[in-house]
mmCIF file of C-alpha atoms in Angstrom:
data_model
loop_
_atom_site.group_PDB
_atom_site.id
_atom_site.type_symbol
_atom_site.label_atom_id
_atom_site.label_comp_id
_atom_site.label_asym_id
_atom_site.label_seq_id
_atom_site.Cartn_x
_atom_site.Cartn_y
_atom_site.Cartn_z
ATOM 1 C CA MET A 30 10.314 -12.330 9.275
ATOM 2 C CA THR A 31 8.126 -15.287 8.909
ATOM 3 C CA ALA A 32 9.276 -17.371 6.107
ATOM 4 C CA PRO A 33 7.161 -16.614 2.902
ATOM 5 C CA PHE A 34 4.731 -19.178 1.882
ATOM 6 C CA SER A 35 5.889 -21.822 -0.571
ATOM 7 C CA SER A 36 3.718 -23.452 -3.358
ATOM 8 C CA SER A 37 4.907 -26.724 -2.144
ATOM 9 C CA ASP A 38 3.160 -26.278 1.330
ATOM 10 C CA ALA A 39 -0.335 -26.612 -0.147
ATOM 11 C CA ALA A 40 -2.407 -27.750 -3.210
ATOM 12 C CA PRO A 41 -4.113 -24.766 -5.014
ATOM 13 C CA SER A 42 -7.453 -25.789 -3.417
ATOM 14 C CA ASP A 43 -5.852 -25.450 0.094
ATOM 15 C CA LEU A 44 -4.703 -21.930 -0.632
ATOM 16 C CA PRO A 45 -5.935 -19.177 1.797
ATOM 17 C CA VAL A 46 -8.567 -16.980 0.172
ATOM 18 C CA VAL A 47 -8.500 -13.145 -0.050
ATOM 19 C CA ARG A 48 -11.394 -11.118 -1.371
ATOM 20 C CA LEU A 49 -11.997 -7.862 -3.009
ATOM 21 C CA LYS A 50 -14.178 -5.255 -1.495
ATOM 22 C CA PRO A 51 -17.362 -4.441 -3.604
ATOM 23 C CA LYS A 52 -15.935 -1.114 -4.609
ATOM 24 C CA ALA A 53 -12.677 -2.647 -6.100
ATOM 25 C CA ASN A 54 -12.408 -2.750 -9.757
ATOM 26 C CA ALA A 55 -12.599 -6.501 -10.419
ATOM 27 C CA ARG A 56 -13.087 -5.952 -14.075
ATOM 28 C CA ALA A 57 -9.824 -4.258 -14.571
ATOM 29 C CA ILE A 58 -8.113 -7.160 -12.886
ATOM 30 C CA ARG A 59 -9.939 -9.681 -14.995
ATOM 31 C CA HIS A 60 -8.620 -7.564 -18.076
ATOM 32 C CA GLY A 61 -5.053 -7.712 -16.987
ATOM 33 C CA PHE A 62 -4.304 -5.099 -14.386
ATOM 34 C CA PRO A 63 -1.767 -7.012 -12.234
ATOM 35 C CA TRP A 64 -2.164 -5.279 -8.788
ATOM 36 C CA VAL A 65 -4.624 -5.011 -5.960
ATOM 37 C CA TYR A 66 -4.109 -2.124 -3.636
ATOM 38 C CA ALA A 67 -4.595 -2.463 0.097
ATOM 39 C CA ASN A 68 -7.685 -0.158 0.076
ATOM 40 C CA GLU A 69 -9.374 -2.737 -2.435
ATOM 41 C CA LEU A 70 -9.096 -5.933 -0.428
ATOM 42 C CA VAL A 71 -10.799 -7.132 2.595
ATOM 43 C CA THR A 72 -8.153 -6.976 5.382
ATOM 44 C CA ASP A 73 -9.720 -8.824 8.299
ATOM 45 C CA ARG A 74 -7.381 -10.326 10.964
ATOM 46 C CA ARG A 75 -6.638 -13.547 9.036
ATOM 47 C CA THR A 76 -5.622 -11.552 5.905
ATOM 48 C CA LYS A 77 -3.319 -9.322 7.876
ATOM 49 C CA ALA A 78 -1.779 -12.316 9.612
ATOM 50 C CA LEU A 79 -0.580 -13.789 6.316
ATOM 51 C CA ALA A 80 3.119 -13.823 5.863
ATOM 52 C CA PRO A 81 4.571 -11.546 3.232
ATOM 53 C CA GLY A 82 4.767 -13.517 -0.141
ATOM 54 C CA THR A 83 2.066 -15.847 0.714
ATOM 55 C CA LEU A 84 0.305 -17.436 -2.239
ATOM 56 C CA ALA A 85 -3.681 -16.959 -2.069
ATOM 57 C CA GLN A 86 -6.706 -17.458 -4.130
ATOM 58 C CA LEU A 87 -8.226 -14.133 -5.025
ATOM 59 C CA GLN A 88 -11.882 -13.731 -5.247
ATOM 60 C CA ASP A 89 -14.190 -10.907 -6.190
ATOM 61 C CA ASP A 90 -16.885 -9.731 -3.715
ATOM 62 C CA ALA A 91 -19.407 -12.193 -5.050
ATOM 63 C CA ARG A 92 -16.876 -14.973 -4.008
ATOM 64 C CA THR A 93 -16.107 -15.915 -7.624
ATOM 65 C CA PRO A 94 -12.411 -17.092 -7.961
ATOM 66 C CA MET A 95 -10.277 -14.881 -10.078
ATOM 67 C CA GLY A 96 -6.794 -16.317 -9.775
ATOM 68 C CA VAL A 97 -3.783 -16.960 -7.830
ATOM 69 C CA VAL A 98 -2.153 -13.890 -6.173
ATOM 70 C CA ALA A 99 0.946 -13.260 -3.891
ATOM 71 C CA VAL A 100 -0.119 -11.393 -0.949
ATOM 72 C CA ASN A 101 1.948 -8.941 1.110
ATOM 73 C CA PRO A 102 -0.111 -7.313 3.949
ATOM 74 C CA ARG A 103 2.795 -4.950 4.583
ATOM 75 C CA SER A 104 2.691 -3.331 1.068
ATOM 76 C CA LYS A 105 0.393 -0.817 -0.563
ATOM 77 C CA ILE A 106 0.389 -3.224 -3.393
ATOM 78 C CA ILE A 107 -1.188 -5.903 -1.176
ATOM 79 C CA ALA A 108 -1.729 -8.496 -3.891
ATOM 80 C CA ARG A 109 -0.032 -9.219 -7.097
ATOM 81 C CA MET A 110 -1.732 -11.368 -9.922
ATOM 82 C CA LEU A 111 0.374 -14.442 -10.732
ATOM 83 C CA ASP A 112 -2.060 -16.472 -12.735
ATOM 84 C CA PRO A 113 -5.783 -16.047 -13.760
ATOM 85 C CA ASN A 114 -6.223 -19.652 -13.313
ATOM 86 C CA PRO A 115 -7.451 -20.199 -9.701
ATOM 87 C CA ASP A 116 -6.070 -23.757 -9.601
ATOM 88 C CA ALA A 117 -2.583 -22.903 -10.968
ATOM 89 C CA GLU A 118 0.394 -24.428 -9.196
ATOM 90 C CA ILE A 119 3.296 -21.862 -8.731
ATOM 91 C CA ASP A 120 6.013 -24.381 -9.167
ATOM 92 C CA GLN A 121 9.295 -24.928 -11.308
ATOM 93 C CA GLY A 122 7.182 -25.892 -14.245
ATOM 94 C CA TRP A 123 5.090 -22.806 -14.106
ATOM 95 C CA PHE A 124 8.378 -20.645 -14.030
ATOM 96 C CA GLU A 125 9.624 -22.513 -16.911
ATOM 97 C CA VAL A 126 6.546 -21.761 -19.066
ATOM 98 C CA ARG A 127 6.925 -17.994 -18.546
ATOM 99 C CA LEU A 128 10.856 -18.142 -18.835
ATOM 100 C CA ALA A 129 10.628 -20.032 -22.288
ATOM 101 C CA LYS A 130 8.142 -17.544 -23.616
ATOM 102 C CA ALA A 131 10.226 -14.609 -22.527
ATOM 103 C CA LEU A 132 13.461 -16.341 -23.984
ATOM 104 C CA ALA A 133 11.735 -17.117 -27.394
ATOM 105 C CA SER A 134 10.922 -13.308 -27.628
ATOM 106 C CA ARG A 135 14.439 -12.102 -26.891
ATOM 107 C CA GLU A 136 16.070 -14.670 -29.215
ATOM 108 C CA ARG A 137 13.780 -13.236 -31.958
ATOM 109 C CA LEU A 138 14.934 -9.783 -31.192
ATOM 110 C CA PHE A 139 18.597 -10.072 -30.584
ATOM 111 C CA ASP A 140 21.495 -12.172 -32.077
ATOM 112 C CA ALA A 141 23.545 -12.316 -28.964
ATOM 113 C CA PRO A 142 22.486 -13.478 -25.458
ATOM 114 C CA PHE A 143 22.901 -9.863 -23.773
ATOM 115 C CA TYR A 144 19.323 -8.515 -22.926
ATOM 116 C CA ARG A 145 16.670 -8.172 -20.297
ATOM 117 C CA LEU A 146 15.053 -11.484 -20.221
ATOM 118 C CA ILE A 147 12.234 -10.809 -17.563
ATOM 119 C CA HIS A 148 10.753 -7.413 -17.246
ATOM 120 C CA ALA A 149 8.482 -7.968 -14.343
ATOM 121 C CA GLU A 150 4.688 -7.856 -14.840
ATOM 122 C CA ALA A 151 4.997 -7.501 -18.587
ATOM 123 C CA ASP A 152 6.581 -10.898 -18.767
ATOM 124 C CA GLY A 153 4.167 -12.527 -16.248
ATOM 125 C CA LEU A 154 6.449 -12.331 -13.225
ATOM 126 C CA PRO A 155 5.465 -9.496 -10.951
ATOM 127 C CA GLY A 156 8.237 -7.724 -9.361
ATOM 128 C CA VAL A 157 10.974 -9.821 -10.902
ATOM 129 C CA VAL A 158 13.739 -8.512 -13.084
ATOM 130 C CA ILE A 159 16.291 -10.814 -14.906
ATOM 131 C CA ASP A 160 19.139 -9.539 -17.106
ATOM 132 C CA ARG A 161 21.206 -11.885 -19.009
ATOM 133 C CA PHE A 162 24.887 -11.482 -19.796
ATOM 134 C CA ASP A 163 25.616 -14.525 -22.062
ATOM 135 C CA THR A 164 26.124 -17.469 -19.602
ATOM 136 C CA ILE A 165 25.328 -15.296 -16.447
ATOM 137 C CA CYS A 166 21.850 -14.183 -15.440
ATOM 138 C CA VAL A 167 21.278 -11.492 -12.590
ATOM 139 C CA VAL A 168 17.955 -11.756 -10.761
ATOM 140 C CA GLN A 169 16.398 -8.934 -8.872
ATOM 141 C CA PRO A 170 13.499 -10.399 -6.912
ATOM 142 C CA ASN A 171 11.825 -7.385 -5.625
ATOM 143 C CA ALA A 172 8.816 -8.781 -4.292
ATOM 144 C CA ALA A 173 8.368 -11.021 -1.275
ATOM 145 C CA TRP A 174 6.707 -13.791 -3.221
ATOM 146 C CA ALA A 175 9.669 -14.149 -5.657
ATOM 147 C CA GLU A 176 12.210 -14.033 -2.753
ATOM 148 C CA GLY A 177 10.175 -17.013 -1.149
ATOM 149 C CA LEU A 178 10.119 -18.989 -4.429
ATOM 150 C CA LEU A 179 13.634 -18.117 -5.464
ATOM 151 C CA ALA A 180 14.802 -21.796 -5.574
ATOM 152 C CA PRO A 181 12.231 -22.935 -8.102
ATOM 153 C CA LEU A 182 12.686 -19.824 -10.130
ATOM 154 C CA THR A 183 16.467 -20.239 -10.193
ATOM 155 C CA ALA A 184 16.069 -24.002 -11.179
ATOM 156 C CA ALA A 185 13.864 -23.075 -14.035
ATOM 157 C CA LEU A 186 16.005 -20.284 -15.132
ATOM 158 C CA GLN A 187 18.982 -22.682 -15.627
ATOM 159 C CA SER A 188 16.799 -25.236 -17.059
ATOM 160 C CA VAL A 189 15.413 -22.966 -19.827
ATOM 161 C CA THR A 190 18.424 -20.762 -20.526
ATOM 162 C CA GLY A 191 21.367 -23.102 -19.906
ATOM 163 C CA VAL A 192 23.233 -20.370 -18.057
ATOM 164 C CA GLN A 193 26.107 -21.486 -15.897
ATOM 165 C CA THR A 194 25.864 -18.720 -13.092
ATOM 166 C CA VAL A 195 22.870 -17.066 -11.462
ATOM 167 C CA LEU A 196 23.370 -13.937 -9.134
ATOM 168 C CA LYS A 197 20.900 -12.479 -6.870
ATOM 169 C CA ASN A 198 21.006 -8.676 -6.821
ATOM 170 C CA ALA A 199 19.118 -7.174 -3.793
ATOM 171 C CA SER A 200 19.582 -3.495 -4.501
ATOM 172 C CA GLY A 201 16.059 -2.834 -5.874
ATOM 173 C CA ARG A 202 14.441 0.115 -4.190
ATOM 174 C CA THR A 203 11.106 -1.661 -3.807
ATOM 175 C CA ARG A 204 12.704 -4.694 -1.873
ATOM 176 C CA GLY A 205 12.682 -2.394 1.358
ATOM 177 C CA LEU A 206 8.969 -1.743 0.705
ATOM 178 C CA GLU A 207 8.448 -5.377 0.613
ATOM 179 C CA GLY A 208 10.343 -5.921 3.955
ATOM 180 C CA LEU A 209 13.115 -7.670 2.181
ATOM 181 C CA ASP A 210 16.829 -7.575 2.845
ATOM 182 C CA ASP A 211 19.587 -5.992 0.796
ATOM 183 C CA VAL A 212 21.992 -8.797 0.752
ATOM 184 C CA ASN A 213 23.305 -10.085 -2.650
ATOM 185 C CA ALA A 214 23.988 -13.865 -3.271
ATOM 186 C CA VAL A 215 25.423 -16.369 -5.704
ATOM 187 C CA LEU A 216 22.562 -18.613 -6.419
ATOM 188 C CA ILE A 217 24.330 -21.001 -8.971
ATOM 189 C CA GLY A 218 27.969 -21.163 -10.115
ATOM 190 C CA ALA A 219 30.566 -18.737 -9.293
ATOM 191 C CA ALA A 220 30.580 -15.011 -9.430
ATOM 192 C CA PRO A 221 32.733 -13.411 -12.164
ATOM 193 C CA ASP A 222 35.897 -12.039 -10.851
ATOM 194 C CA ALA A 223 36.153 -9.390 -13.372
ATOM 195 C CA PRO A 224 33.899 -6.974 -15.365
ATOM 196 C CA VAL A 225 32.027 -8.805 -18.208
ATOM 197 C CA PRO A 226 32.210 -7.307 -21.581
ATOM 198 C CA VAL A 227 28.825 -6.695 -23.184
ATOM 199 C CA PRO A 228 28.782 -5.912 -26.994
ATOM 200 C CA MET A 229 25.827 -3.514 -27.980
ATOM 201 C CA ASN A 230 25.466 -1.018 -30.835
ATOM 202 C CA GLY A 231 29.042 -1.609 -32.095
ATOM 203 C CA ALA A 232 30.347 -0.568 -28.684
ATOM 204 C CA THR A 233 31.847 -2.700 -25.850
ATOM 205 C CA TYR A 234 30.609 -2.065 -22.325
ATOM 206 C CA MET A 235 32.083 -3.315 -19.102
ATOM 207 C CA ALA A 236 29.474 -4.665 -16.688
ATOM 208 C CA ASP A 237 30.376 -5.131 -12.990
ATOM 209 C CA LEU A 238 27.678 -7.784 -12.132
ATOM 210 C CA THR A 239 28.649 -7.924 -8.503
ATOM 211 C CA GLY A 240 29.513 -4.272 -7.330
ATOM 212 C CA GLY A 241 27.860 -2.083 -10.062
ATOM 213 C CA GLN A 242 24.617 -0.233 -10.142
ATOM 214 C CA LYS A 243 21.476 -2.446 -10.366
ATOM 215 C CA THR A 244 22.397 -5.567 -12.359
ATOM 216 C CA GLY A 245 25.494 -4.071 -13.835
ATOM 217 C CA LEU A 246 24.329 -2.681 -16.990
ATOM 218 C CA PHE A 247 21.230 -0.628 -18.333
ATOM 219 C CA TYR A 248 20.000 -2.374 -21.269
ATOM 220 C CA ASP A 249 16.744 -0.285 -21.480
ATOM 221 C CA GLN A 250 18.592 2.642 -23.458
ATOM 222 C CA ARG A 251 19.958 0.511 -26.270
ATOM 223 C CA PRO A 252 17.571 1.966 -29.088
ATOM 224 C CA ASN A 253 18.350 5.556 -27.843
ATOM 225 C CA HIS A 254 21.987 4.905 -27.693
ATOM 226 C CA ALA A 255 21.777 3.752 -31.284
ATOM 227 C CA PHE A 256 19.870 6.861 -32.430
ATOM 228 C CA ALA A 257 22.340 9.138 -30.633
ATOM 229 C CA ALA A 258 25.231 7.030 -32.354
ATOM 230 C CA GLY A 259 23.641 7.965 -35.679
ATOM 231 C CA LEU A 260 23.897 11.808 -34.987
ATOM 232 C CA SER A 261 27.359 11.480 -33.787
ATOM 233 C CA ARG A 262 29.671 10.890 -37.030
ATOM 234 C CA GLY A 263 32.573 13.604 -36.566
ATOM 235 C CA ALA A 264 30.733 15.116 -33.672
ATOM 236 C CA ARG A 265 31.964 16.349 -30.134
ATOM 237 C CA VAL A 266 29.776 14.467 -27.761
ATOM 238 C CA LEU A 267 29.046 15.162 -24.046
ATOM 239 C CA ASP A 268 27.614 12.233 -22.046
ATOM 240 C CA VAL A 269 26.187 13.421 -18.649
ATOM 241 C CA PHE A 270 25.289 10.800 -15.950
ATOM 242 C CA SER A 271 27.123 8.429 -18.289
ATOM 243 C CA HIS A 272 27.490 5.413 -15.829
ATOM 244 C CA VAL A 273 29.745 3.005 -17.797
ATOM 245 C CA GLY A 274 29.730 5.019 -20.778
ATOM 246 C CA GLY A 275 26.360 4.300 -22.208
ATOM 247 C CA PHE A 276 25.911 7.100 -24.712
ATOM 248 C CA SER A 277 29.471 8.165 -25.182
ATOM 249 C CA LEU A 278 30.822 4.710 -26.220
ATOM 250 C CA ALA A 279 27.922 4.292 -28.678
ATOM 251 C CA ALA A 280 28.709 7.698 -30.108
ATOM 252 C CA LEU A 281 32.414 6.748 -30.457
ATOM 253 C CA ALA A 282 31.317 3.542 -32.198
ATOM 254 C CA GLY A 283 29.230 5.573 -34.601
ATOM 255 C CA GLY A 284 32.216 7.686 -35.509
ATOM 256 C CA ALA A 285 32.325 10.608 -33.082
ATOM 257 C CA ALA A 286 35.393 12.682 -33.226
ATOM 258 C CA GLN A 287 35.559 12.817 -29.471
ATOM 259 C CA ALA A 288 33.508 12.083 -26.303
ATOM 260 C CA LEU A 289 33.531 13.304 -22.788
ATOM 261 C CA ALA A 290 31.820 11.099 -20.031
ATOM 262 C CA VAL A 291 30.699 12.704 -16.896
ATOM 263 C CA ASP A 292 29.488 10.674 -13.709
ATOM 264 C CA GLY A 293 29.651 11.066 -10.150
ATOM 265 C CA SER A 294 31.062 7.700 -9.684
ATOM 266 C CA GLN A 295 34.717 7.090 -10.404
ATOM 267 C CA PRO A 296 34.304 3.393 -10.384
ATOM 268 C CA ALA A 297 31.784 3.662 -13.218
ATOM 269 C CA LEU A 298 34.033 5.937 -15.141
ATOM 270 C CA ASP A 299 36.877 3.513 -14.771
ATOM 271 C CA LEU A 300 34.672 0.934 -16.402
ATOM 272 C CA ALA A 301 33.842 3.340 -19.150
ATOM 273 C CA GLN A 302 37.399 3.837 -19.760
ATOM 274 C CA SER A 303 38.087 0.115 -19.939
ATOM 275 C CA GLY A 304 35.183 -0.101 -22.509
ATOM 276 C CA ALA A 305 36.978 2.531 -24.684
ATOM 277 C CA GLN A 306 40.159 0.681 -24.492
ATOM 278 C CA ALA A 307 38.457 -2.540 -25.459
ATOM 279 C CA MET A 308 37.142 -0.667 -28.473
ATOM 280 C CA GLU A 309 40.578 0.978 -29.197
ATOM 281 C CA VAL A 310 39.003 4.556 -29.071
ATOM 282 C CA GLN A 311 40.692 5.609 -25.965
ATOM 283 C CA ASP A 312 42.463 8.487 -27.722
ATOM 284 C CA ARG A 313 39.056 10.045 -28.442
ATOM 285 C CA PHE A 314 37.424 9.440 -25.094
ATOM 286 C CA ALA A 315 37.815 11.281 -21.779
ATOM 287 C CA THR A 316 36.160 11.285 -18.445
ATOM 288 C CA ARG A 317 35.307 13.781 -15.788
ATOM 289 C CA GLN A 318 34.065 12.854 -12.238
ATOM 290 C CA GLY A 319 31.845 15.175 -10.257
ATOM 291 C CA ASP A 320 28.315 16.371 -9.593
ATOM 292 C CA ALA A 321 26.591 16.670 -12.975
ATOM 293 C CA PHE A 322 25.091 20.006 -12.262
ATOM 294 C CA GLU A 323 28.634 21.375 -11.030
ATOM 295 C CA VAL A 324 30.275 19.930 -14.048
ATOM 296 C CA LEU A 325 27.798 21.524 -16.433
ATOM 297 C CA THR A 326 28.170 24.886 -14.776
ATOM 298 C CA ALA A 327 31.954 24.599 -14.911
ATOM 299 C CA LEU A 328 31.890 23.516 -18.639
ATOM 300 C CA ARG A 329 29.823 26.710 -19.367
ATOM 301 C CA ALA A 330 32.435 28.846 -17.548
ATOM 302 C CA GLU A 331 35.167 27.200 -19.705
ATOM 303 C CA ASP A 332 33.269 28.159 -22.927
ATOM 304 C CA ALA A 333 33.073 24.435 -23.976
ATOM 305 C CA SER A 334 30.889 23.534 -26.781
ATOM 306 C CA PHE A 335 29.590 20.211 -28.114
ATOM 307 C CA ASP A 336 27.781 19.010 -31.261
ATOM 308 C CA VAL A 337 25.671 16.397 -29.192
ATOM 309 C CA VAL A 338 24.966 16.504 -25.393
ATOM 310 C CA ILE A 339 23.098 13.994 -23.616
ATOM 311 C CA CYS A 340 21.797 13.876 -19.996
ATOM 312 C CA ASP A 341 20.612 10.429 -18.630
ATOM 313 C CA PRO A 342 20.097 11.181 -14.936
ATOM 314 C CA PRO A 343 18.736 8.819 -12.138
ATOM 315 C CA ALA A 344 14.959 9.104 -11.457
ATOM 316 C CA PHE A 345 14.410 12.631 -10.106
ATOM 317 C CA ALA A 346 10.727 11.616 -9.542
ATOM 318 C CA PRO A 347 10.672 8.000 -8.547
ATOM 319 C CA ALA A 348 7.328 8.264 -6.891
ATOM 320 C CA ARG A 349 4.435 10.751 -6.979
ATOM 321 C CA PRO A 350 5.338 12.605 -3.811
ATOM 322 C CA ALA A 351 8.641 13.710 -5.479
ATOM 323 C CA LEU A 352 7.119 14.703 -8.803
ATOM 324 C CA GLU A 353 7.058 18.532 -8.304
ATOM 325 C CA ALA A 354 10.757 18.478 -7.141
ATOM 326 C CA GLY A 355 11.663 16.094 -9.894
ATOM 327 C CA LEU A 356 10.239 18.271 -12.671
ATOM 328 C CA ARG A 357 12.079 21.153 -11.282
ATOM 329 C CA ALA A 358 15.332 19.145 -11.447
ATOM 330 C CA TYR A 359 14.683 18.122 -15.033
ATOM 331 C CA GLU A 360 14.020 21.715 -16.012
ATOM 332 C CA ARG A 361 17.291 22.854 -14.212
ATOM 333 C CA LEU A 362 19.227 20.141 -15.960
ATOM 334 C CA ALA A 363 17.938 21.257 -19.338
ATOM 335 C CA ARG A 364 18.606 24.886 -18.601
ATOM 336 C CA LEU A 365 22.356 24.012 -17.726
ATOM 337 C CA ALA A 366 22.949 21.758 -20.545
ATOM 338 C CA ALA A 367 21.402 23.665 -23.397
ATOM 339 C CA PRO A 368 24.065 26.604 -23.575
ATOM 340 C CA LEU A 369 26.628 23.852 -24.207
ATOM 341 C CA VAL A 370 25.069 22.773 -27.498
ATOM 342 C CA ALA A 371 26.596 24.260 -30.559
ATOM 343 C CA GLU A 372 24.384 25.963 -32.979
ATOM 344 C CA ASN A 373 22.143 23.448 -34.810
ATOM 345 C CA GLY A 374 23.355 20.761 -32.382
ATOM 346 C CA VAL A 375 21.476 18.092 -30.528
ATOM 347 C CA LEU A 376 20.390 17.988 -27.033
ATOM 348 C CA GLY A 377 19.164 14.617 -25.711
ATOM 349 C CA LEU A 378 17.344 14.453 -22.344
ATOM 350 C CA CYS A 379 16.182 11.350 -20.637
ATOM 351 C CA SER A 380 13.949 10.334 -17.643
ATOM 352 C CA CYS A 381 13.430 7.018 -15.864
ATOM 353 C CA SER A 382 10.942 8.500 -13.536
ATOM 354 C CA HIS A 383 7.882 6.496 -13.028
ATOM 355 C CA ALA A 384 5.881 9.321 -11.620
ATOM 356 C CA ALA A 385 6.725 11.976 -14.459
ATOM 357 C CA ASP A 386 4.725 11.058 -17.648
ATOM 358 C CA LEU A 387 6.070 11.996 -21.102
ATOM 359 C CA ALA A 388 3.933 15.226 -21.417
ATOM 360 C CA ALA A 389 5.269 16.501 -18.040
ATOM 361 C CA PHE A 390 8.814 15.727 -18.677
ATOM 362 C CA ARG A 391 8.882 17.171 -22.034
ATOM 363 C CA ALA A 392 7.269 20.392 -20.777
ATOM 364 C CA ALA A 393 9.854 20.734 -17.933
ATOM 365 C CA SER A 394 12.736 20.109 -20.412
ATOM 366 C CA VAL A 395 11.158 22.832 -22.996
ATOM 367 C CA ARG A 396 10.971 25.324 -20.091
ATOM 368 C CA GLY A 397 14.528 24.751 -19.190
ATOM 369 C CA ILE A 398 15.799 25.044 -22.636
ATOM 370 C CA GLY A 399 13.805 28.344 -23.137
ATOM 371 C CA ARG A 400 15.234 29.708 -19.925
ATOM 372 C CA ALA A 401 18.630 29.223 -21.355
ATOM 373 C CA GLY A 402 17.685 31.435 -24.331
ATOM 374 C CA ARG A 403 17.556 28.588 -26.930
ATOM 375 C CA ARG A 404 15.071 27.651 -29.426
ATOM 376 C CA ALA A 405 14.302 24.031 -29.831
ATOM 377 C CA SER A 406 12.818 21.540 -32.312
ATOM 378 C CA LEU A 407 11.820 18.150 -31.114
ATOM 379 C CA ILE A 408 13.352 15.788 -33.548
ATOM 380 C CA HIS A 409 12.851 12.352 -31.718
ATOM 381 C CA THR A 410 11.016 10.629 -28.890
ATOM 382 C CA GLY A 411 12.468 7.305 -27.622
ATOM 383 C CA PHE A 412 11.528 4.633 -25.168
ATOM 384 C CA ALA A 413 12.908 1.567 -23.628
ATOM 385 C CA GLY A 414 13.895 -1.274 -25.869
ATOM 386 C CA PRO A 415 11.804 -4.256 -26.717
ATOM 387 C CA ASP A 416 13.331 -6.447 -24.183
ATOM 388 C CA HIS A 417 11.484 -3.958 -21.693
ATOM 389 C CA PRO A 418 8.055 -4.621 -22.697
ATOM 390 C CA GLN A 419 5.169 -2.447 -21.490
ATOM 391 C CA LEU A 420 2.110 -4.071 -19.905
ATOM 392 C CA PRO A 421 -0.517 -1.889 -21.580
ATOM 393 C CA GLN A 422 -2.697 -1.930 -18.291
ATOM 394 C CA LEU A 423 0.015 -0.743 -16.134
ATOM 395 C CA ALA A 424 1.471 2.725 -17.029
ATOM 396 C CA GLU A 425 4.285 2.288 -14.601
ATOM 397 C CA SER A 426 5.845 -0.202 -17.037
ATOM 398 C CA GLY A 427 6.433 2.555 -19.498
ATOM 399 C CA TYR A 428 9.030 4.390 -17.394
ATOM 400 C CA LEU A 429 11.821 5.392 -19.882
ATOM 401 C CA LYS A 430 11.528 8.582 -21.938
ATOM 402 C CA SER A 431 14.313 10.078 -24.132
ATOM 403 C CA ILE A 432 13.676 13.261 -26.135
ATOM 404 C CA PHE A 433 16.017 14.799 -28.601
ATOM 405 C CA PHE A 434 15.949 18.499 -29.618
ATOM 406 C CA GLN A 435 17.834 20.310 -32.326
ATOM 407 C CA LEU A 436 18.881 23.801 -30.863
#
């Protein structure tokens, strides 16, 4: 692949120009919508020849400059708005300004340096995710422009935060759509040789920053973990799709009598067990490895019963073509989980599917509960924590939904 364009290659006035078609919604972009789709941009031979990640000046159909964008002719999102100032220089100083704003926000929200520092478009860095684990940051550059400018981004990150280690995680699903590889790397410092303990909601989680899922831990569920923990004093808790013990360890920190974590990954369950040992609650914690749907069916056959059951699956509908099948999967999950909830117990169901909005997900879950013969009252609706801000103009940034029912 041709090397992405670097901002050091040209002054802003020398950037190539890309232009909106007359039918494109220029007003939406001026009002903060961060993407230009391929059918909205004039894609002549010159534009098609631009290397993925090229910085360009975006103009409307009247040739009025609108800002600096990153262009990828191979992507359906052909341009991402980086700065509405058409003369902006996308260099280390530019990154430092955005990182400093994000850092100030997180330090206001959290008393310990464990959080999502950059949440892509909502923090002004389209396609970029950065999770912080004290002196370590894990960067996911999920867009070609960020991959091409990884050096100034990394230098700015160390300058602003003072972290000692920066790791690159290349597992993001959208990297393939952007024509990028899946090779992880150590950008600064040395990779940790053991899982990193992360304190959250009174629990301790073990994050594998080099071999785990995504960046090693899911910070987005923090407030929903806390809500579940508040329901769990003295309770029997079942945590399905538990990963490293997200809901179950929080519940034990909240005083649960016992918790069972179910996941398809034995390494993830081993990390959950290590977290329980670090919390000294291993005598109240158990794990069960297997396919979640099969384990739920087996638990029903065993007449198992729990006061709190929570299911936090991976995205069943990551994109619109998968929506119908994804909603059927959410319905099936609710149908299998509901019979395991004791009378007046709580069932928590979660979705991180971009394509399934809250109303559709809730409707599918209610159908599943009804098919299981249970009556439900919705007692709480939760979303991602404040370190995962939503860009109001971009519905996709509000992907996480957690709904809790009393049955």
